PDB file of C-alpha atoms in Angstrom:
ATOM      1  CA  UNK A   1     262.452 -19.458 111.095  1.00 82.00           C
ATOM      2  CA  UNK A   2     265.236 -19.590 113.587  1.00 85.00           C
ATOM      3  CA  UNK A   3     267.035 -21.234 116.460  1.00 86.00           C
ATOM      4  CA  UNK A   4     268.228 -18.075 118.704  1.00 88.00           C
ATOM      5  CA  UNK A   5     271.446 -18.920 120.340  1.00 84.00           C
ATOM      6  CA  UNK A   6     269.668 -18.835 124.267  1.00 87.00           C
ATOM      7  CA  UNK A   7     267.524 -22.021 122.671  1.00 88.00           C
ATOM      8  CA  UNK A   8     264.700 -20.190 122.232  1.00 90.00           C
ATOM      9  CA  UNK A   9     262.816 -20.767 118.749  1.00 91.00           C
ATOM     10  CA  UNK A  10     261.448 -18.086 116.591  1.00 91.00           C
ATOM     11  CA  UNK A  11     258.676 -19.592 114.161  1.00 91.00           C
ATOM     12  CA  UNK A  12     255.564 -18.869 112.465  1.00 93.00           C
ATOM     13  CA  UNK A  13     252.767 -17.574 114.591  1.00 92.00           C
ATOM     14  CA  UNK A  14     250.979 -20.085 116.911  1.00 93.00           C
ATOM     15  CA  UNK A  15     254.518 -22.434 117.836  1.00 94.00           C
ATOM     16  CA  UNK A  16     254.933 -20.231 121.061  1.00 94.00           C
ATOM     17  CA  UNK A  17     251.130 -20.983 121.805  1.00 95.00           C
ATOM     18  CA  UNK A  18     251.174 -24.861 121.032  1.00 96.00           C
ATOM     19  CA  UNK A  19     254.636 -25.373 122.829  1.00 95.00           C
ATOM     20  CA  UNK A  20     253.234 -23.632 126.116  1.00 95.00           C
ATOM     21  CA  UNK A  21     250.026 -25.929 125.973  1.00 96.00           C
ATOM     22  CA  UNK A  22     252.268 -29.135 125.278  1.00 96.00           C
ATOM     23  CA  UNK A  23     254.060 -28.089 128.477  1.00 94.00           C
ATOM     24  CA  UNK A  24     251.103 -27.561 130.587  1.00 95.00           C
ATOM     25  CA  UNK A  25     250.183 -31.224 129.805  1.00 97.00           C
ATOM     26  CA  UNK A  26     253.465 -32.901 129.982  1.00 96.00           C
ATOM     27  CA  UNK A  27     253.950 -33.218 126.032  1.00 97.00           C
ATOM     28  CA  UNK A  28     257.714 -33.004 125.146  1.00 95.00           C
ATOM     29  CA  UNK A  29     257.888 -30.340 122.355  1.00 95.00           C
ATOM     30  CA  UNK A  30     260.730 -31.525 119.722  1.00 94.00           C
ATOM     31  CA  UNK A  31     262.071 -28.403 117.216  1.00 93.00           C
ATOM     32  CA  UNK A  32     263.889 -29.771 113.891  1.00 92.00           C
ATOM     33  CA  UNK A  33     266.619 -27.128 112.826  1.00 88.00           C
ATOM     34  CA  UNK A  34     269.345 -27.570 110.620  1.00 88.00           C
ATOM     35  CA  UNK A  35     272.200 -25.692 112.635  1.00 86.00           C
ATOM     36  CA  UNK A  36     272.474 -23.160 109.612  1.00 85.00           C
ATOM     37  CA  UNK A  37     269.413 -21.666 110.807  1.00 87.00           C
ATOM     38  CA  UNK A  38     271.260 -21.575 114.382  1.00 84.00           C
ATOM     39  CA  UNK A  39     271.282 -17.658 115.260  1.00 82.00           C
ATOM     40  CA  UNK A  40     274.178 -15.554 117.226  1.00 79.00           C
ATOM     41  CA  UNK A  41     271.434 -13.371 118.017  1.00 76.00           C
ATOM     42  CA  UNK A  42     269.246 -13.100 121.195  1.00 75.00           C
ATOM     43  CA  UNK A  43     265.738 -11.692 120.773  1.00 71.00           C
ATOM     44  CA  UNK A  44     263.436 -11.206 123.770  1.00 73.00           C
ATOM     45  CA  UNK A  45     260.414 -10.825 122.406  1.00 70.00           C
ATOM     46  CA  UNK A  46     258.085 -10.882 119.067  1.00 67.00           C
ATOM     47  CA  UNK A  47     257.369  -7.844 118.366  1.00 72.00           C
ATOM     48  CA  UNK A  48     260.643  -5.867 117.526  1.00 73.00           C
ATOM     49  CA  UNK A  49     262.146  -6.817 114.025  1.00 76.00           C
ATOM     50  CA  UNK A  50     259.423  -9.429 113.260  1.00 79.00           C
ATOM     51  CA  UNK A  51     257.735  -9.588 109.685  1.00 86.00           C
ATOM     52  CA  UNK A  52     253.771  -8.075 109.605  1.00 89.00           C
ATOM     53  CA  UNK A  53     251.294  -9.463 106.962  1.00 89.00           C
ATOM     54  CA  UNK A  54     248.009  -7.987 105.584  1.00 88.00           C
ATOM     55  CA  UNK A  55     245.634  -6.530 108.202  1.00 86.00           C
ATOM     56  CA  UNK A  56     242.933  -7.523 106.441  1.00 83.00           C
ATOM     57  CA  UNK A  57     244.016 -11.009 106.817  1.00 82.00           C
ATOM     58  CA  UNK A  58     243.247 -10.740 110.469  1.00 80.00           C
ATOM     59  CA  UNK A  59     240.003  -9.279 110.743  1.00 80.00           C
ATOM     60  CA  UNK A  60     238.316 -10.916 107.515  1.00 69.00           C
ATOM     61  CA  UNK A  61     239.057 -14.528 109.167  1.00 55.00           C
ATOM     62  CA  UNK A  62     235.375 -15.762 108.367  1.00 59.00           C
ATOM     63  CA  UNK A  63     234.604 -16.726 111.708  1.00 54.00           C
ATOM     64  CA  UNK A  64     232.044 -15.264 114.097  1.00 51.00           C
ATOM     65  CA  UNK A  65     233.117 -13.053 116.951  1.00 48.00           C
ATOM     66  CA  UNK A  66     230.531 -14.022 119.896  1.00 49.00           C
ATOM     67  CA  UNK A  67     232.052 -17.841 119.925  1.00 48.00           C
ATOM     68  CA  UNK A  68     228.894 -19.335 118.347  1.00 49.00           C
ATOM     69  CA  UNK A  69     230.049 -20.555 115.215  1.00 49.00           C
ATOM     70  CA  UNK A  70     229.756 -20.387 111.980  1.00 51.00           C
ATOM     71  CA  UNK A  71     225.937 -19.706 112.115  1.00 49.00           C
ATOM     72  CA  UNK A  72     224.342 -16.580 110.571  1.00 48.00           C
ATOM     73  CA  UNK A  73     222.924 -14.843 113.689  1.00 50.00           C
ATOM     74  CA  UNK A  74     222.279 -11.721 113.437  1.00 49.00           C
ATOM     75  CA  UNK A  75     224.822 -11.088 116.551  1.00 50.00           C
ATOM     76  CA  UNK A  76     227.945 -12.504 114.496  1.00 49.00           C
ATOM     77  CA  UNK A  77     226.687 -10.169 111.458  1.00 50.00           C
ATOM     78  CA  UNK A  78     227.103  -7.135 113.990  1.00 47.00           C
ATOM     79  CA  UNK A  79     230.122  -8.155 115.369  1.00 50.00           C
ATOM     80  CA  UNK A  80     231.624  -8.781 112.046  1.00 53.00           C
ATOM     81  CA  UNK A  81     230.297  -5.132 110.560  1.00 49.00           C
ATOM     82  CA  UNK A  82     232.427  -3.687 114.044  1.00 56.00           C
ATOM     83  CA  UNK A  83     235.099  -5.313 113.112  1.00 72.00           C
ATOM     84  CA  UNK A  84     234.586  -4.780 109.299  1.00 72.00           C
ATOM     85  CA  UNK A  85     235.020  -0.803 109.626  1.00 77.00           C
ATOM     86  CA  UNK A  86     238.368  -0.963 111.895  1.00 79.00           C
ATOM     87  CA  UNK A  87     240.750   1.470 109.828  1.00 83.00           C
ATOM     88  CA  UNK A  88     237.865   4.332 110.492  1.00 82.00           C
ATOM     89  CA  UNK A  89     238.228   3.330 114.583  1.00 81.00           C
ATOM     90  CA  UNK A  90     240.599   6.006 116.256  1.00 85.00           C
ATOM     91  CA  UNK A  91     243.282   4.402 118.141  1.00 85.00           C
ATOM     92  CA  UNK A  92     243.195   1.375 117.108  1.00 84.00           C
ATOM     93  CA  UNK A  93     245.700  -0.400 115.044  1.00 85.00           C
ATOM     94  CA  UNK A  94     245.142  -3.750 113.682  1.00 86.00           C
ATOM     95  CA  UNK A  95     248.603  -6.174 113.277  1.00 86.00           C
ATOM     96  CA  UNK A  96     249.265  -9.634 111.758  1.00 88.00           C
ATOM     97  CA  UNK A  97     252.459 -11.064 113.356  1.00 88.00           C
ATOM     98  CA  UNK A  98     253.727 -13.451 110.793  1.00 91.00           C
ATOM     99  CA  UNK A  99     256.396 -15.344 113.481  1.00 91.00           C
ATOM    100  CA  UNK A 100     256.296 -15.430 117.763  1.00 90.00           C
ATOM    101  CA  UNK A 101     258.980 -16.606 119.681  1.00 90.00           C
ATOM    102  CA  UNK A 102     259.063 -19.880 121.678  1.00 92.00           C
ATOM    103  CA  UNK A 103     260.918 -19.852 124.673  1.00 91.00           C
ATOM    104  CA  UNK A 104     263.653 -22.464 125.529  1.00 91.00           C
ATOM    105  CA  UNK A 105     262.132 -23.421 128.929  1.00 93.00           C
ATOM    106  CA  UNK A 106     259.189 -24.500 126.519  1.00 94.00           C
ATOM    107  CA  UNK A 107     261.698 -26.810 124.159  1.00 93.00           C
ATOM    108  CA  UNK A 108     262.254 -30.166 125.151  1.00 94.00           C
ATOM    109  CA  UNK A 109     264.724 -30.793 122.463  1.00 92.00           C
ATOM    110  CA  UNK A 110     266.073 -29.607 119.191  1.00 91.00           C
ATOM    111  CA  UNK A 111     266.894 -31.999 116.442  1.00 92.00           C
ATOM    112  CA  UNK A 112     269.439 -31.155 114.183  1.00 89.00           C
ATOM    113  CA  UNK A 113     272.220 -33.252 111.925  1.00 88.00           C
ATOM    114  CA  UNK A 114     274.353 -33.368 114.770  1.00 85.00           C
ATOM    115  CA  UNK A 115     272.172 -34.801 116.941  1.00 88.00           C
ATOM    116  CA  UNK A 116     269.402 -34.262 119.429  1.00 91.00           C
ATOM    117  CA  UNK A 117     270.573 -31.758 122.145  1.00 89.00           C
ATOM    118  CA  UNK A 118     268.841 -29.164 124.916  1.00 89.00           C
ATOM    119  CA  UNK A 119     267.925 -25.946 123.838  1.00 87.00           C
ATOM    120  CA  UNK A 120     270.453 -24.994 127.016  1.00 85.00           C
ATOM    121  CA  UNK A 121     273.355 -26.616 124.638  1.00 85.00           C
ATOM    122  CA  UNK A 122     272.261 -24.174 121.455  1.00 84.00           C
ATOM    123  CA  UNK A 123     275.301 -21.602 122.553  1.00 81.00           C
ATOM    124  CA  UNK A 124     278.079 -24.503 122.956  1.00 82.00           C
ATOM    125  CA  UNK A 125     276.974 -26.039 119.479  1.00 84.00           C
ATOM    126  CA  UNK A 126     276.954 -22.251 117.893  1.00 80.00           C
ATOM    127  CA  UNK A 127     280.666 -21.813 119.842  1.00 81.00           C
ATOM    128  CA  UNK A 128     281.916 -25.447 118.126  1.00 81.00           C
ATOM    129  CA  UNK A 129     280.485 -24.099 114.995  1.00 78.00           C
ATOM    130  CA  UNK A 130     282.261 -20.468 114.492  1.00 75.00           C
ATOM    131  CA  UNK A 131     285.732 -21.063 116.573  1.00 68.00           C
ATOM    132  CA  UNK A 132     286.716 -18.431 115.216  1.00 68.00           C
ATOM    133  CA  UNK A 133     284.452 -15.726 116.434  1.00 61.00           C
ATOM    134  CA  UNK A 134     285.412 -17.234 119.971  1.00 54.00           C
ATOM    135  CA  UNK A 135     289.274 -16.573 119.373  1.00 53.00           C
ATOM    136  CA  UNK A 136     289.164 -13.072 117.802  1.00 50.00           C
ATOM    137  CA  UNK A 137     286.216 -11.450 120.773  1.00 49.00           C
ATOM    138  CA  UNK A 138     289.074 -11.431 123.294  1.00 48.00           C
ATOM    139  CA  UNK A 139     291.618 -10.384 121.461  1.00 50.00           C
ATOM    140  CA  UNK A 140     290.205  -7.047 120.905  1.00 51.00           C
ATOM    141  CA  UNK A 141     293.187  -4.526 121.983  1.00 51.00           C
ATOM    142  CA  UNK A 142     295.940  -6.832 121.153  1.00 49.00           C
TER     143      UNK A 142
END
């Protein structure tokens, strides 16, 4: 996990998904981050650099595909036997995303030791943290 430096939050899977619900209703979304885990990086989006787990995982989750259940129908028995046989499917590839990325606009607030602060005040905090990277980017040619 990881507090990008444009506020935005990169987590284990599902935190992007709960965060944009908690908006929709008007639920303040709090992250805790110790400002070690405070990134100079900016990622856009979830799928370049993030960590992939077992397939398998994904398509072996127990639960039935037609939304009725856990019954034993025979419908949720075909469904899971087409989803059962996926490596032999051309074209297809089958991915388990371990983190997603949460963006600011959906972070009320970030809690860390130094306070509680908008995840538009990550950069300043990361700046006041690492004055020195600040004092040696302009200086380039000099």
């Amino acid at each position: 996990s990881a507090l990008m430096s444009d506020g935005s939050v990169l987590s284990r899977v599902g935190t992007a998904g709960v965060a944009l619900m908690a908006r929709s209703n008007n639920v303040p979304v709090l992250v805790c981050c110790e400002t070690y885990k405070i990134s100079n990086r900016v990622q856009l989006e979830s799928i370049t650099g993030n960590e992939l787990g077992n397939p398998d995982d994904v398509v072996s989750a127990g639960c039935a595909v037609d939304g009725e259940g856990e019954g034993s129908s025979s419908d949720s028995q075909q469904n899971s036997s087409i989803i059962s046989d996926w490596r032999t499917v051309p074209n297809l590839k089958v991915m388990n995303l371990l983190y997603d990325l949460t963006p600011s606009e959906f972070v009320s607030g970030i809690v860390t030791e130094m306070g509680i602060l908008p995840a538009t005040s990550v950069a300043v905090l990361l700046r006041e943290m690492n004055p020195q990277d600040t004092n040696t980017a302009f200086m380039g040619d000099l």
